[in-house]
Amino acid sequence: MNKVDYLRISLIDRCNFRCQYCMPEGAEIDYILKQNLLTNNELLTLLKEVFIPVGFTRFRLTGGEPLLRPGLVDLVENISSFPETKDLSMTTNGFLLADMAKDLYQAGLRRINISLDSLDSDTFNLIIGNRGRSRWQLVWNGIQAAYEVDFDPLKLNVVVIPGVNDHEILDLAALTIDRNWHVRFIEFMPIGNDKLFDDRGWISSEELRQRIRKKWGLTESFVRGNGPADIFQIPGAKGTLGFISQMSECFCERCNRMRLSADGWLRPCLLNEMGQIDLKNGLRNGVSVEELRRQIEYLLGIKPEINFKQRESGTTGIYSRTMSQIGG
Ligand code: SAM
């Protein structure tokens, strides 16, 4: 087993997009009430007094849409300034990024993943559930702003949905040829919209690689990420291609992470709800940080047994929560 030192922190469960595969328009989602969100102070206390002492040193801010979180820049500054923080990154849809990229970078954020499922604004709008003015250009501006302020690595996340955006695989992969950008293709999971999943299914990473290989060839990259992606490169390209294959492959044994939801539940595994701890109510009810540490240490000890359990729930469509609720 890998050392578990990576915490994905959902800052908010709300999102300004309604991606078909995640939280489609009309889906009934029970949003967390404002008073139940971890406050910035509570989150910082948990990181400093509980997570860092038990060995977490790498943090990713996600959601929902993390750029919607009030006080985000201060939060980034605080987390990045902990001497133990080895890595601080963010996953965002990029819509509000153009105006925030510089402040986030100056606050200490260095790595960013931006979701970009299409290069075509009509397809993009269809995927994100946008019925108003196109948002593609603003997301693209956000990506450019992130590039200009020097986020490195800058990764683009693509969820591949058959018949919706899979015809763009080569165009998306081509973004890595001249730029030091890293495109991550993610197999579509039946988490969030199992109806779409039943209709469309998913495409395996290997099939995507075959299409890319046919056009340019593909070499396995010597650059190894920390996460579950298998990394490849178009020969001579500046950037890389990563494939996250949670449908076609089980990488539970490489799992190095836990997830903290916006209302303070610590979740050891994406695919099942075993062992979760309610850290927010613990803190609010006066449970000592020493006791919370003990509870997390216990969870770290049993995580290998929790992994693998109910793996099929994330691959067959009997899954009740969305990635936006869990902290994708
Ligand atoms: N709002 C941010 C964004 O759009 O990147 C962060 C949250 S989003 C839930 C995080 C990641 O989860 C995105 O890259 C998204 O594509 C992925 N995701 C959500 N639902 C998914 C699903 N059903 N299958 C695969 N990936 C999914």
Coordinates of C-alpha atoms in Angstrom, one line a residue, residues 11 59-62 65-67 72 76 88-92 97 104 109 111-114:
L11 CA -14.6 23.6 -0.1
F59 CA -3.7 18.9 -0.2
R60 CA -6.0 19.4 -3.2
L61 CA -8.9 22.0 -3.0
T62 CA -11.9 20.9 -4.9
E65 CA -16.6 24.6 -7.6
P66 CA -13.8 25.7 -5.2
L67 CA -13.6 29.2 -6.8
L72 CA -10.5 31.3 -1.0
V76 CA -4.8 29.2 0.1
L88 CA -1.2 22.4 -2.7
S89 CA -3.3 22.0 -5.8
M90 CA -6.8 22.7 -7.0
T91 CA -9.4 21.2 -9.4
T92 CA -11.7 23.8 -10.9
L97 CA -10.2 31.7 -13.0
L104 CA -4.1 32.3 -6.2
L109 CA -1.1 27.7 -5.2
R111 CA -0.6 23.3 -9.4
I112 CA -4.0 23.4 -11.0
N113 CA -6.3 21.0 -12.9
I114 CA -9.0 22.6 -15.1

